[in-house]
Coordinates of C-alpha atoms in Angstrom, one line a residue:
X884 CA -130.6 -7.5 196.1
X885 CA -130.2 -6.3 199.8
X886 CA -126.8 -8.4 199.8
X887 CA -126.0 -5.4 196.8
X888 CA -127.0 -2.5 199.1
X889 CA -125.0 -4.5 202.1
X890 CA -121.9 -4.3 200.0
X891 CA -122.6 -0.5 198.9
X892 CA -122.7 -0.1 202.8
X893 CA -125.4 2.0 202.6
X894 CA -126.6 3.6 206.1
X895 CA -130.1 3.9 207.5
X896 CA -131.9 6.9 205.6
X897 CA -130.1 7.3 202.7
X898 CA -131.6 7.6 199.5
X899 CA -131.6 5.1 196.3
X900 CA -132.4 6.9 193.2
X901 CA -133.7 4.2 190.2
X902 CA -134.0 5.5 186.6
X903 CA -135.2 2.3 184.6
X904 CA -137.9 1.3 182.9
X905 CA -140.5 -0.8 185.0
X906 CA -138.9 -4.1 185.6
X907 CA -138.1 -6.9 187.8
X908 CA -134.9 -4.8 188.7
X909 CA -136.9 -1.9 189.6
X910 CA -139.3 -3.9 192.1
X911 CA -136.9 -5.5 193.8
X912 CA -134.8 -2.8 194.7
X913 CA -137.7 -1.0 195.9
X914 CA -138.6 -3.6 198.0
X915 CA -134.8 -4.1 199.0
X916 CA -134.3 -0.6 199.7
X917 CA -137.5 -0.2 202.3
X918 CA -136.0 -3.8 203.7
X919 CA -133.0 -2.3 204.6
X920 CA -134.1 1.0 205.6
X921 CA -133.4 3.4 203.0
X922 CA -135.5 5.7 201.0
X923 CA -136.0 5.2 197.3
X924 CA -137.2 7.9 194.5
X925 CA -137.9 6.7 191.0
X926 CA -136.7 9.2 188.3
X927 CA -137.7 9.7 184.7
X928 CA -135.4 6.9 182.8
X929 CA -136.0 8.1 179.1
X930 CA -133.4 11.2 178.9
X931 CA -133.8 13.8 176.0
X932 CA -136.7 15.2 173.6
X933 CA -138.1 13.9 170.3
X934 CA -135.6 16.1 168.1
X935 CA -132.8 14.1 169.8
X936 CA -130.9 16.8 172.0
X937 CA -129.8 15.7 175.3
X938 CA -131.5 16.0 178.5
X939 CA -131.3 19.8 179.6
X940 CA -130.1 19.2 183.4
X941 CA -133.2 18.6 184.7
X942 CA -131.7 15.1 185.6
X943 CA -129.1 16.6 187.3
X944 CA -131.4 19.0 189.0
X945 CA -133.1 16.4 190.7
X946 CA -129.9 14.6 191.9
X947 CA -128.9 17.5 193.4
X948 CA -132.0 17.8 195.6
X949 CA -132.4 14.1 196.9
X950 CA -128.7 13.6 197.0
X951 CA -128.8 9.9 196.6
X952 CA -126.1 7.6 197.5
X953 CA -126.6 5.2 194.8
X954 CA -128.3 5.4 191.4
X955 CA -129.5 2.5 189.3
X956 CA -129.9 3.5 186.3
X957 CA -128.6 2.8 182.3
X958 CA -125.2 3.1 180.9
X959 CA -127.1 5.5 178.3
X960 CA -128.7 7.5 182.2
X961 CA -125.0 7.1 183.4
X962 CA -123.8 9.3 180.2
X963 CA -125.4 12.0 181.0
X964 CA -124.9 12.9 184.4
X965 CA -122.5 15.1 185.9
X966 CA -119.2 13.4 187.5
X967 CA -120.5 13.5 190.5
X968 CA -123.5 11.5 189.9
X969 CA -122.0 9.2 187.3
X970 CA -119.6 8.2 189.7
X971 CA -122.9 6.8 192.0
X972 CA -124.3 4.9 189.1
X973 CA -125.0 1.1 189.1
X974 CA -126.0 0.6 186.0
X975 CA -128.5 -2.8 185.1
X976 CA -125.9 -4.6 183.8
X977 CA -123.9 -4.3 186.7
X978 CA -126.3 -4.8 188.8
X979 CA -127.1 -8.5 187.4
X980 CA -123.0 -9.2 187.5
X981 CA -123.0 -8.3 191.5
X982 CA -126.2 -10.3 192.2
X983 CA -124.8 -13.4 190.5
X984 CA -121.5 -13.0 192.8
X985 CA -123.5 -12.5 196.5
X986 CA -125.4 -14.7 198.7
X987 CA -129.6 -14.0 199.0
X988 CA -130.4 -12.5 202.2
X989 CA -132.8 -13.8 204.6
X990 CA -133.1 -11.2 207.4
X991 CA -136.6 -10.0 208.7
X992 CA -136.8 -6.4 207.2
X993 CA -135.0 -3.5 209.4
X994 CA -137.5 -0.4 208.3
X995 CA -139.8 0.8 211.0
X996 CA -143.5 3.2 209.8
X997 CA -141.2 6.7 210.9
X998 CA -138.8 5.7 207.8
X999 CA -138.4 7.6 204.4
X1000 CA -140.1 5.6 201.7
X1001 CA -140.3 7.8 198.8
X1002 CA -138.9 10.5 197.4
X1003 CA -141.7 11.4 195.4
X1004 CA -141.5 14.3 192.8
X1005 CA -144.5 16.7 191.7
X1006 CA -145.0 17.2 188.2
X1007 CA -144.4 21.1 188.7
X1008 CA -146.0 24.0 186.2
X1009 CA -142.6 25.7 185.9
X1010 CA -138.7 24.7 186.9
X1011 CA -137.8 21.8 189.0
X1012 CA -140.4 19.3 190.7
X1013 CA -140.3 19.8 194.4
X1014 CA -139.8 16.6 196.2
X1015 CA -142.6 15.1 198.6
X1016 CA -141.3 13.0 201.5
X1017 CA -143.5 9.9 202.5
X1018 CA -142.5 8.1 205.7
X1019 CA -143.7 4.3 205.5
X1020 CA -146.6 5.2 208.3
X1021 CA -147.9 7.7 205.2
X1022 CA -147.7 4.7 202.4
X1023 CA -149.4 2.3 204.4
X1024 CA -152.2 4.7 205.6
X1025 CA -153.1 5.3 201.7
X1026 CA -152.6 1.8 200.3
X1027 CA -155.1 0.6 202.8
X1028 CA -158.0 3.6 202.5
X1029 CA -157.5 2.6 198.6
X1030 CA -158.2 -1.0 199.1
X1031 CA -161.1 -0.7 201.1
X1032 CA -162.3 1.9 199.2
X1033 CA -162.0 -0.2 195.9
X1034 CA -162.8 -3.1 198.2
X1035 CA -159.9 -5.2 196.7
X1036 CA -159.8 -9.0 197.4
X1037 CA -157.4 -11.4 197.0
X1038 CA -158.9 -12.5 193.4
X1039 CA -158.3 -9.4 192.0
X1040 CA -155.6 -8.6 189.3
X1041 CA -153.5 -4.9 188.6
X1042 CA -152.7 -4.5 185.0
X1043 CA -150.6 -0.9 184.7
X1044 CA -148.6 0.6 182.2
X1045 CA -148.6 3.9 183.7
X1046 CA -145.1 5.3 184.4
X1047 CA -143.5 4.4 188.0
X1048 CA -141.9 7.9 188.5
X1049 CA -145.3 9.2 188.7
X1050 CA -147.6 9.4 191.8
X1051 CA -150.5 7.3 190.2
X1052 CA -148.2 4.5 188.4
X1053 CA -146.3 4.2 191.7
X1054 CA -149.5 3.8 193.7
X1055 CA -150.5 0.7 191.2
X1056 CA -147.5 -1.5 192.4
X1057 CA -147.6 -0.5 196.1
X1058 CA -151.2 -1.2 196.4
X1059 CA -150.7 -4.9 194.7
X1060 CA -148.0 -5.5 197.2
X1061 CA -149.9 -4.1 200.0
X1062 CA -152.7 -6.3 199.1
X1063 CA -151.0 -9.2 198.1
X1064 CA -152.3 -9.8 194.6
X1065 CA -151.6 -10.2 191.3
X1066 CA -149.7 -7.6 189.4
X1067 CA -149.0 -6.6 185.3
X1068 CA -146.9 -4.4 184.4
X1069 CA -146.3 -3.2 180.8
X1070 CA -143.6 -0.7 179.7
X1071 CA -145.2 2.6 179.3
X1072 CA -143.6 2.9 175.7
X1073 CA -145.5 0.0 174.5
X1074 CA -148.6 1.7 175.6
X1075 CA -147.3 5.0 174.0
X1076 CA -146.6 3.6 170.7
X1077 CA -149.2 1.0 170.8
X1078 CA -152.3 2.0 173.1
X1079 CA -154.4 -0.9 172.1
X1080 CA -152.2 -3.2 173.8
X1081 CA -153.2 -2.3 177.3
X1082 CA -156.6 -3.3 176.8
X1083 CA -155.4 -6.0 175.2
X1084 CA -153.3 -7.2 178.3
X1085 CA -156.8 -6.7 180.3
X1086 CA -158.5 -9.2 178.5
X1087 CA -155.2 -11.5 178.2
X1088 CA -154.7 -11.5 181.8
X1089 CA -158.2 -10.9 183.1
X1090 CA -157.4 -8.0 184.9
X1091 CA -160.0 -6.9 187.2
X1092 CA -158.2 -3.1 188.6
X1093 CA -156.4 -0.6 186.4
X1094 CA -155.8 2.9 186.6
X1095 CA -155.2 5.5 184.1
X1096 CA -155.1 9.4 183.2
X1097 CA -158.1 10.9 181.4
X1098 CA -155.8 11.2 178.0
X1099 CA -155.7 7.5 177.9
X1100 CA -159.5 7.1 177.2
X1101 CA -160.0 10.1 175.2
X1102 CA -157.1 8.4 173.2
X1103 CA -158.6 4.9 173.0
X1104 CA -162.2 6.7 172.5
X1105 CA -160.9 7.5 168.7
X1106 CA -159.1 3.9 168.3
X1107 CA -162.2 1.7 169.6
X1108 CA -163.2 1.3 165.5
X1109 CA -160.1 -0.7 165.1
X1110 CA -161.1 -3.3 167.8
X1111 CA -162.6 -6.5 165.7
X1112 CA -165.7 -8.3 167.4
X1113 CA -164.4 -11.0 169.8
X1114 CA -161.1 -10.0 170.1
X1115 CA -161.0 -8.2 173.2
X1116 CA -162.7 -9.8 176.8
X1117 CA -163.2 -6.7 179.3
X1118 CA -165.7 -8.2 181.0
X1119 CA -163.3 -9.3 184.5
X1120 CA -162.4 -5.5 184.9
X1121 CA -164.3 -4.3 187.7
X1122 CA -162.5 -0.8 188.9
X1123 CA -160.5 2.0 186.7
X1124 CA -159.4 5.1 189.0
X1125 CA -159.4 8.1 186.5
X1126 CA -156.9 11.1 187.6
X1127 CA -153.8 12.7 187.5
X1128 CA -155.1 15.0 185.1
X1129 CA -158.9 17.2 184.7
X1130 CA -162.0 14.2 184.7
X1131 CA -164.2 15.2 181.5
X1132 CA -167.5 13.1 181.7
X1133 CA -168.0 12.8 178.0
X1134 CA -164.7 11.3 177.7
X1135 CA -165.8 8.3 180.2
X1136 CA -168.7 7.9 178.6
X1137 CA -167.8 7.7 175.5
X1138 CA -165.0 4.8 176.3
X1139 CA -167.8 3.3 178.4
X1140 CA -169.9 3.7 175.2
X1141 CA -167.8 2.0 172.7
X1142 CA -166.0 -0.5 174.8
X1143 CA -169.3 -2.0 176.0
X1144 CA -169.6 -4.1 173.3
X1145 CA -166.4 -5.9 174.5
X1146 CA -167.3 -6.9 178.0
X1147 CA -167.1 -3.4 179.6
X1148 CA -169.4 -2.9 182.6
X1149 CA -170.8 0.4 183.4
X1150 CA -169.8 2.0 186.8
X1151 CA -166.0 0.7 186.0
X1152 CA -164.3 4.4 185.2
X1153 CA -164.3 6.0 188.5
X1154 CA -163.1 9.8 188.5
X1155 CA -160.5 10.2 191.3
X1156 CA -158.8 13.2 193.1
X1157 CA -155.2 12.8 194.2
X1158 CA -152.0 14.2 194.2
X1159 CA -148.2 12.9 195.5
X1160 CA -148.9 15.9 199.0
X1161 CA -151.2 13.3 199.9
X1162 CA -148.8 9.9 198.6
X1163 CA -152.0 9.5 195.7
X1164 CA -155.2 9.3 196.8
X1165 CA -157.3 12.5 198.5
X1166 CA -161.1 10.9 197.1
X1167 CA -162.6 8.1 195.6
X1168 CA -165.9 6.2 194.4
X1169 CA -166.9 3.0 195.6
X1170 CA -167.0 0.5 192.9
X1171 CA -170.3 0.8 190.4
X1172 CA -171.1 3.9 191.0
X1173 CA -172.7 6.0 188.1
X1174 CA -170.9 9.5 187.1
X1175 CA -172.3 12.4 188.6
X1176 CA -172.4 15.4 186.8
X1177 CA -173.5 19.1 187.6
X1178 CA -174.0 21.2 184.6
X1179 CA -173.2 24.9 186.4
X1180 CA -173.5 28.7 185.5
X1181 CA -169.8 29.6 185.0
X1182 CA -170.3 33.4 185.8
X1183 CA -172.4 32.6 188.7
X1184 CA -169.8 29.7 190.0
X1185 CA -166.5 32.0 189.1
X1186 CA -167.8 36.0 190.0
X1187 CA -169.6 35.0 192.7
X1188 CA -168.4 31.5 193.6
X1189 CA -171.8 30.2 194.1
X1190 CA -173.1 26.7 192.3
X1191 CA -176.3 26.9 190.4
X1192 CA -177.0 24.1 189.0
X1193 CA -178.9 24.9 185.1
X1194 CA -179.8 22.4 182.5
X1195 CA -177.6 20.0 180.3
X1196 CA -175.8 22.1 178.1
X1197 CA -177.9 25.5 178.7
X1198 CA -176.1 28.5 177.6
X1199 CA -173.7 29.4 179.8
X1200 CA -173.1 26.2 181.4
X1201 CA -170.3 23.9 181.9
X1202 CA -170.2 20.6 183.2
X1203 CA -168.5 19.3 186.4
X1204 CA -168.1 15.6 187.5
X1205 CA -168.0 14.7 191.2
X1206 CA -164.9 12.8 192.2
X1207 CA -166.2 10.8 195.2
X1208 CA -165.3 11.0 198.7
X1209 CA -162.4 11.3 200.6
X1210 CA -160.4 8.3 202.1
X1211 CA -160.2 6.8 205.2
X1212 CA -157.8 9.0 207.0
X1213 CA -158.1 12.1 204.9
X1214 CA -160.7 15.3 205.6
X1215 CA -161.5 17.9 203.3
X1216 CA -162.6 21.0 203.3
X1217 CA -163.1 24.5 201.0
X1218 CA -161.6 27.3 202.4
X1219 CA -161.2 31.4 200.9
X1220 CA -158.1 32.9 200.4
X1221 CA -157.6 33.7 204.0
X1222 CA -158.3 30.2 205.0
X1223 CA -161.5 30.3 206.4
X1224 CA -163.7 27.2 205.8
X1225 CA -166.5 27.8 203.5
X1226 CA -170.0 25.6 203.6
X1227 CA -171.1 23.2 201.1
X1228 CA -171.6 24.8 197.7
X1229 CA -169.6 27.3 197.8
X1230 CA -166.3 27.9 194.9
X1231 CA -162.9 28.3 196.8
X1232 CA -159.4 26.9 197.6
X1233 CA -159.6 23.1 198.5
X1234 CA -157.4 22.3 201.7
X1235 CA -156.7 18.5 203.1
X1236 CA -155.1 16.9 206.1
X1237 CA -154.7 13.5 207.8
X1238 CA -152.2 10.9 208.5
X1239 CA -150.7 10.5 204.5
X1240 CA -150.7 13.9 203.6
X1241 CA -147.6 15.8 203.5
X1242 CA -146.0 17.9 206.3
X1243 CA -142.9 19.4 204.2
X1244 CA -141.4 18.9 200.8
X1245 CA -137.6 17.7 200.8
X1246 CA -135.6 20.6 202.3
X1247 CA -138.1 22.9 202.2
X1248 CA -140.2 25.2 205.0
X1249 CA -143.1 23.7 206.7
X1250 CA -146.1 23.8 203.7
X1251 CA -148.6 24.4 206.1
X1252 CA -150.3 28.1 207.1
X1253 CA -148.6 29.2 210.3
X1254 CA -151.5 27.9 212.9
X1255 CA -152.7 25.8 210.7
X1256 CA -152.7 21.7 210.0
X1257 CA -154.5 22.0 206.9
X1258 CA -152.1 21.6 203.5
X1259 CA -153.6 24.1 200.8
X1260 CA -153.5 21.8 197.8
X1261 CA -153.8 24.8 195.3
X1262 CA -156.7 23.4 193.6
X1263 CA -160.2 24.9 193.4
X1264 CA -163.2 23.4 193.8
X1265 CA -166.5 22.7 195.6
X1266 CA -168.5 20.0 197.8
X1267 CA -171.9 18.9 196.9
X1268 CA -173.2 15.8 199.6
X1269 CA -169.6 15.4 200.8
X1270 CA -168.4 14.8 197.2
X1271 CA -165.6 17.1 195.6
X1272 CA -165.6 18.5 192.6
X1273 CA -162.6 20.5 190.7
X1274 CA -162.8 23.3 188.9
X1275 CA -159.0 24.0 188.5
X1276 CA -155.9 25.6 189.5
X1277 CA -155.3 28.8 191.4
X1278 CA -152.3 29.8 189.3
X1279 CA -154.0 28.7 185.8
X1280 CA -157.3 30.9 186.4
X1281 CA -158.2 33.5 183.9
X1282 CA -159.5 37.0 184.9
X1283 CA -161.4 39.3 182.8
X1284 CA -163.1 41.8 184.1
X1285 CA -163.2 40.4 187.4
X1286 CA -164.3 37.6 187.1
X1287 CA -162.0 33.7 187.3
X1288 CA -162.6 31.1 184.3
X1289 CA -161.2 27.8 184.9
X1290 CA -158.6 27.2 181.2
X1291 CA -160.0 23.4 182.0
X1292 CA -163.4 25.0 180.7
X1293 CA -162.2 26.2 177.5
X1294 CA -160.0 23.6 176.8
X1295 CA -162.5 20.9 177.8
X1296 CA -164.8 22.8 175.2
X1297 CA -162.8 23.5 171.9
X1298 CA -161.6 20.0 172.1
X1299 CA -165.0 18.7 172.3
X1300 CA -166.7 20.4 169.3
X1301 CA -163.8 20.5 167.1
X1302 CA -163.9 16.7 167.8
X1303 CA -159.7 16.7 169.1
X1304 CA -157.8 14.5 171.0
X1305 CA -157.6 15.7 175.1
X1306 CA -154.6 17.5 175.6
X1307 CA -154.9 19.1 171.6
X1308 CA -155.8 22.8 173.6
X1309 CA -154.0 25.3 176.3
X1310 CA -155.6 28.5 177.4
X1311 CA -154.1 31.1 179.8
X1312 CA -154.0 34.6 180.5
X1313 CA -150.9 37.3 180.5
X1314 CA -150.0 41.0 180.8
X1315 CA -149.1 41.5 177.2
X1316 CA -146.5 44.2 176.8
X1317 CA -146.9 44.6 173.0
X1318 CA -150.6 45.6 173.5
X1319 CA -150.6 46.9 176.9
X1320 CA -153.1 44.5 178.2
X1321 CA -154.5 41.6 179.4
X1322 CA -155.2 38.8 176.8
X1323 CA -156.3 35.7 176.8
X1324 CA -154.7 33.2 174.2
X1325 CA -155.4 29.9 172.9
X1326 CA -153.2 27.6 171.6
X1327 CA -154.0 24.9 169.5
X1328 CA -152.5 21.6 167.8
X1329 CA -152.4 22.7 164.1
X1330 CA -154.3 19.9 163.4
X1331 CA -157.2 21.3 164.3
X1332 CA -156.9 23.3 161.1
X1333 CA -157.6 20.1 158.8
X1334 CA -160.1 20.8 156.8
X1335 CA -161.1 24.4 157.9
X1336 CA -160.4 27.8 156.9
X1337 CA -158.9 29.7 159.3
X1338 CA -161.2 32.3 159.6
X1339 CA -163.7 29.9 160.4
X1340 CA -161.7 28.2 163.1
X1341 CA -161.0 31.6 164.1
X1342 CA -165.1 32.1 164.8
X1343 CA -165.4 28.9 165.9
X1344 CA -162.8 29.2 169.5
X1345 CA -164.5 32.9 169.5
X1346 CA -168.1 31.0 169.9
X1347 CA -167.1 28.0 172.1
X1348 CA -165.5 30.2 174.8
X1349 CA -168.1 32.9 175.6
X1350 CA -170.7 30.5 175.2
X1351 CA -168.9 28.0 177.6
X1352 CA -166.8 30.2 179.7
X1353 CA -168.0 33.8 179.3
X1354 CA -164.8 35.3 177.9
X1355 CA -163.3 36.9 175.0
X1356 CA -160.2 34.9 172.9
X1357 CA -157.9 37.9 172.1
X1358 CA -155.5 35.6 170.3
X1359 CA -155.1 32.1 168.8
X1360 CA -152.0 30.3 168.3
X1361 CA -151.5 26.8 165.9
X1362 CA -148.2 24.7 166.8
X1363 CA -147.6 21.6 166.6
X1364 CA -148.9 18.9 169.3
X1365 CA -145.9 17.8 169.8
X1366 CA -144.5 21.4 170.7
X1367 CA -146.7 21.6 173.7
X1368 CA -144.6 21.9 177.2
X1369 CA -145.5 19.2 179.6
X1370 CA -144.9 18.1 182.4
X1371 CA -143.5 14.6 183.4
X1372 CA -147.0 13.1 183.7
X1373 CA -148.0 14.7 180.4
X1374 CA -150.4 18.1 181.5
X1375 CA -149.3 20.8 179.6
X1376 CA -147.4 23.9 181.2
X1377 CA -150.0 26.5 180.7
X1378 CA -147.2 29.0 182.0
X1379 CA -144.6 28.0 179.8
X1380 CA -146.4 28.1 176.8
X1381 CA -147.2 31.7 178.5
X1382 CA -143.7 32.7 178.6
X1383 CA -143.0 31.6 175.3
X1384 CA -145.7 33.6 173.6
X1385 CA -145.0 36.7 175.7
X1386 CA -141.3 35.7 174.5
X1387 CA -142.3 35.6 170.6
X1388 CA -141.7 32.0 170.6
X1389 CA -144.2 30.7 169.4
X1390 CA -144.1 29.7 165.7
X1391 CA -148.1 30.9 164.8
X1392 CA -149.4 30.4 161.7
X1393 CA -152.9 32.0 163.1
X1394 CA -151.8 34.9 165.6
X1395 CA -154.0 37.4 165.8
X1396 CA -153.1 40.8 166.7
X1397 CA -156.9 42.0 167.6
X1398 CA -159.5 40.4 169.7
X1399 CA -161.2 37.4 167.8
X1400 CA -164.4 38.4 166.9
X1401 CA -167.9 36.4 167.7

């Protein structure tokens, strides 16, 4: 593979973009790439939406940014590109005609820790990603506070499905070559279409670490009655960071729950706080540690940004799960909006630095307040006995009448007592034109509908969110699940769906044009 970059001549720095599925061609490029220098950024390889259109740019968009001077990518990828991409394109089956026509390269590797790794790209609430630029020196710093965090050991086994153009499915293969062990990979469609079949390639393999998003054990939560006694062995899988997405304790323990029967080990679903500003992980549990969960007054955390702790599932209270410590190499802290640290338990705006967090997105400003070394991660949260919890998003939050609700609380809530699948809910706020005000709308797969009349679902979202979060639902919207904007790790864009409902966009069959009553 290197003898392939050698004949591309390719100089020091520059940047390989690879849009393919995860694959023997996608690892050894990587590890070609960084051997000869160069930076790589993995790209989304499946172009288009579910009604068939072609991709929207977006592709293109991204090109444009990292300016690569090579692409791998499909003849199908390759179609779709402007002419001034295309024209970069190596497509896979190219790729295995040139390496049957060089000689293998044995030549100690030429990067050094100051070199560009990865292009990696945010998942982004609205336009294009930004792209974050990790040196080597950044990479290595994180793959080594995960392993000793997880304690990994050469006996241990990844098993991943997850996509390798995000943060979290990237971090699975870098920290099995950093550590040396074993690694399985499965194409992310398989899991999509089939979800059973990671846990299935677990117990095949024996694998002992695997990460996933929340989604994926909410999902598996509602196949685990199609699982036949003695069919699956989970009993080798020791550690499963949970992230990229809002940590819901119910959801863990119900997979913990109904998988235990099938070798699962309590203390194996460890929430986990990360993001690509900081390469992946910000905070982790050691392995076998039990969930911890604060059930908080909302009104008291949000109006006054205090944490009172009340009883499981008292009025009024929502629950929070701790998501471990930072790193090695990371610090943490909670600061208000003019950037002044706060004290333990205390509500505000979580900042990080250390030696793998980010200094600058890809041809952008420094990120960092002028003065300042700490990267605002635009997150909210708290610390309780050094341990961070999230509460959600700056730009998401929800005002009325002064006082900030988290759309994770609502959300988190209609989906659990109208028993739906995670990411089946969207709440956000918006200056509504039409009414000349502020409403707050929910939006809803139209499944949820199954069964119920409307006017009952109606009461229902108007009960779960002032009893969870304190606020009034002025309007709810039923589309389709599959209509839902996300992003390229799958959260839903809150403000998209926003601008489409301020738009008239939204097809409802249950808009309201008053305020849902209790």
């Amino acid at each position: 593979m290197r003898s392939v970059l050698r004949q591309r001549a390719l100089q020091r720095g520059q940047v390989v973009a690879i849009a393919l599925a995860s694959g023997f061609d996608v690892l050894s490029m990587t590890l070609a790439a960084w051997a000869e220098g160069l930076a790589i950024s993995l790209l989304p390889h499946e172009l288009g939406t579910s009604s068939g259109k072609p991709d929207d740019g977006r592709l293109n968009g991204m090109l444009e940014l990292i300016e690569p001077a090579l692409i791998l990518g499909s003849e199908p990828v390759r179609q779709q590109l402007s002419q001034e991409w295309a024209s970069r394109v190596l497509t896979d089956v190219a790729l295995g005609e040139a390496l049957g026509n060089v000689q293998a390269l044995h030549e100690p590797a030429r990067c050094v820790p100051a070199d560009q790794a990865i292009l990696q790209f945010t998942s982004g609430s609205t336009g294009l990603p930004k792209a974050v630029c990790i040196s080597q020196a950044m990479l290595s710093a994180n793959c080594q506070a995960i392993a000793e965090r997880v304690a990994v050991s050469p006996s241990d086994r990844m098993v991943s499905w997850l996509p390798l153009h995000h943060d979290m499915g990237l971090s699975a293969i870098t920290l099995a070559w950093w550590c040396g062990i074993d690694l399985v990979l499965m194409p992310t469609r398989e899991f999509s279409r089939q979800p059973l079949a990671w846990l299935q390639a677990l117990s095949r393999y024996k694998g002992t670490l695997s990460p996933a998003p929340t989604s994926a054990f909410a999902l598996l939560n509602r196949l685990a009655g199609r699982v036949r006694d003695g069919e699956l062995d989970l009993s080798a899988w020791r550690y499963a960071w949970v992230g990229a997405e809002p940590v819901f304790h119910d959801h863990l323990r119900q997979f913990e729950s109904a998988f235990a029967c099938h070798g699962l080990q309590s203390g194996v679903l460890q929430p986990a706080y990360g993001m690509a500003e900081a390469v992946v992980a910000v905070s982790l549990n050691p392995p076998g540690q039990s969930l911890r969960v604060r059930w908080l007054d909302t009104r008291a955390l949000h109006a006054l940004g205090e944490v009172i702790e009340l009883g499981e599932g008292a009025p009024g209270s929502a629950a929070y799960l701790g998501n471990g410590k930072v790193v090695d190499g990371v610090e943490l802290r909670i600061a208000d909006e003019h950037g002044l640290a706060l004290g333990e338990g205390s509500l505000g705006h979580i900042e990080i630095r250390g030696s793998s967090v980010i200094s600058q997105y890809l041809k952008v400003e420094p990120v960092r307040r002028q003065g300042s070394d700490w990267y605002s991660t635009g997150d909210l949260g708290f610390l309780l006995d050094d341990e961070i919890y999230i509460t959600g998003r700056t730009k998401d939050l929800i005002t009325r009448a002064g006082v900030n609700v988290s759309p994770q609380i609502i959300e988190w809530a209609l989906e659990s007592s109208l028993g739906l699948a995670a990411g089946s809910v969207a709440a956000f706020s918006c200056i509504d034109g039409r009414l000349a005000r502020e409403s707050v709308v929910v939006v809803m797969a139209s499944n949820a509908l199954a069964g119920r009349e409307l006017d009952d679902l109606r009461r229902e979202v108007a009960r779960t969110a002032v009893r969870h979060a304190g606020v009034q639902v002025d309007d709810l919207v039923l589309i389709r699940r599959a209509d839902f904007p996300r992003t390229t790790s799958g959260k839903i864009q809150r403000q998209a769906l926003c601008r489409r409902y301020l738009g008239g966009e939204l097809s409802s069959v249950a808009a309201t044009q008053t305020s849902l009553s209790v």
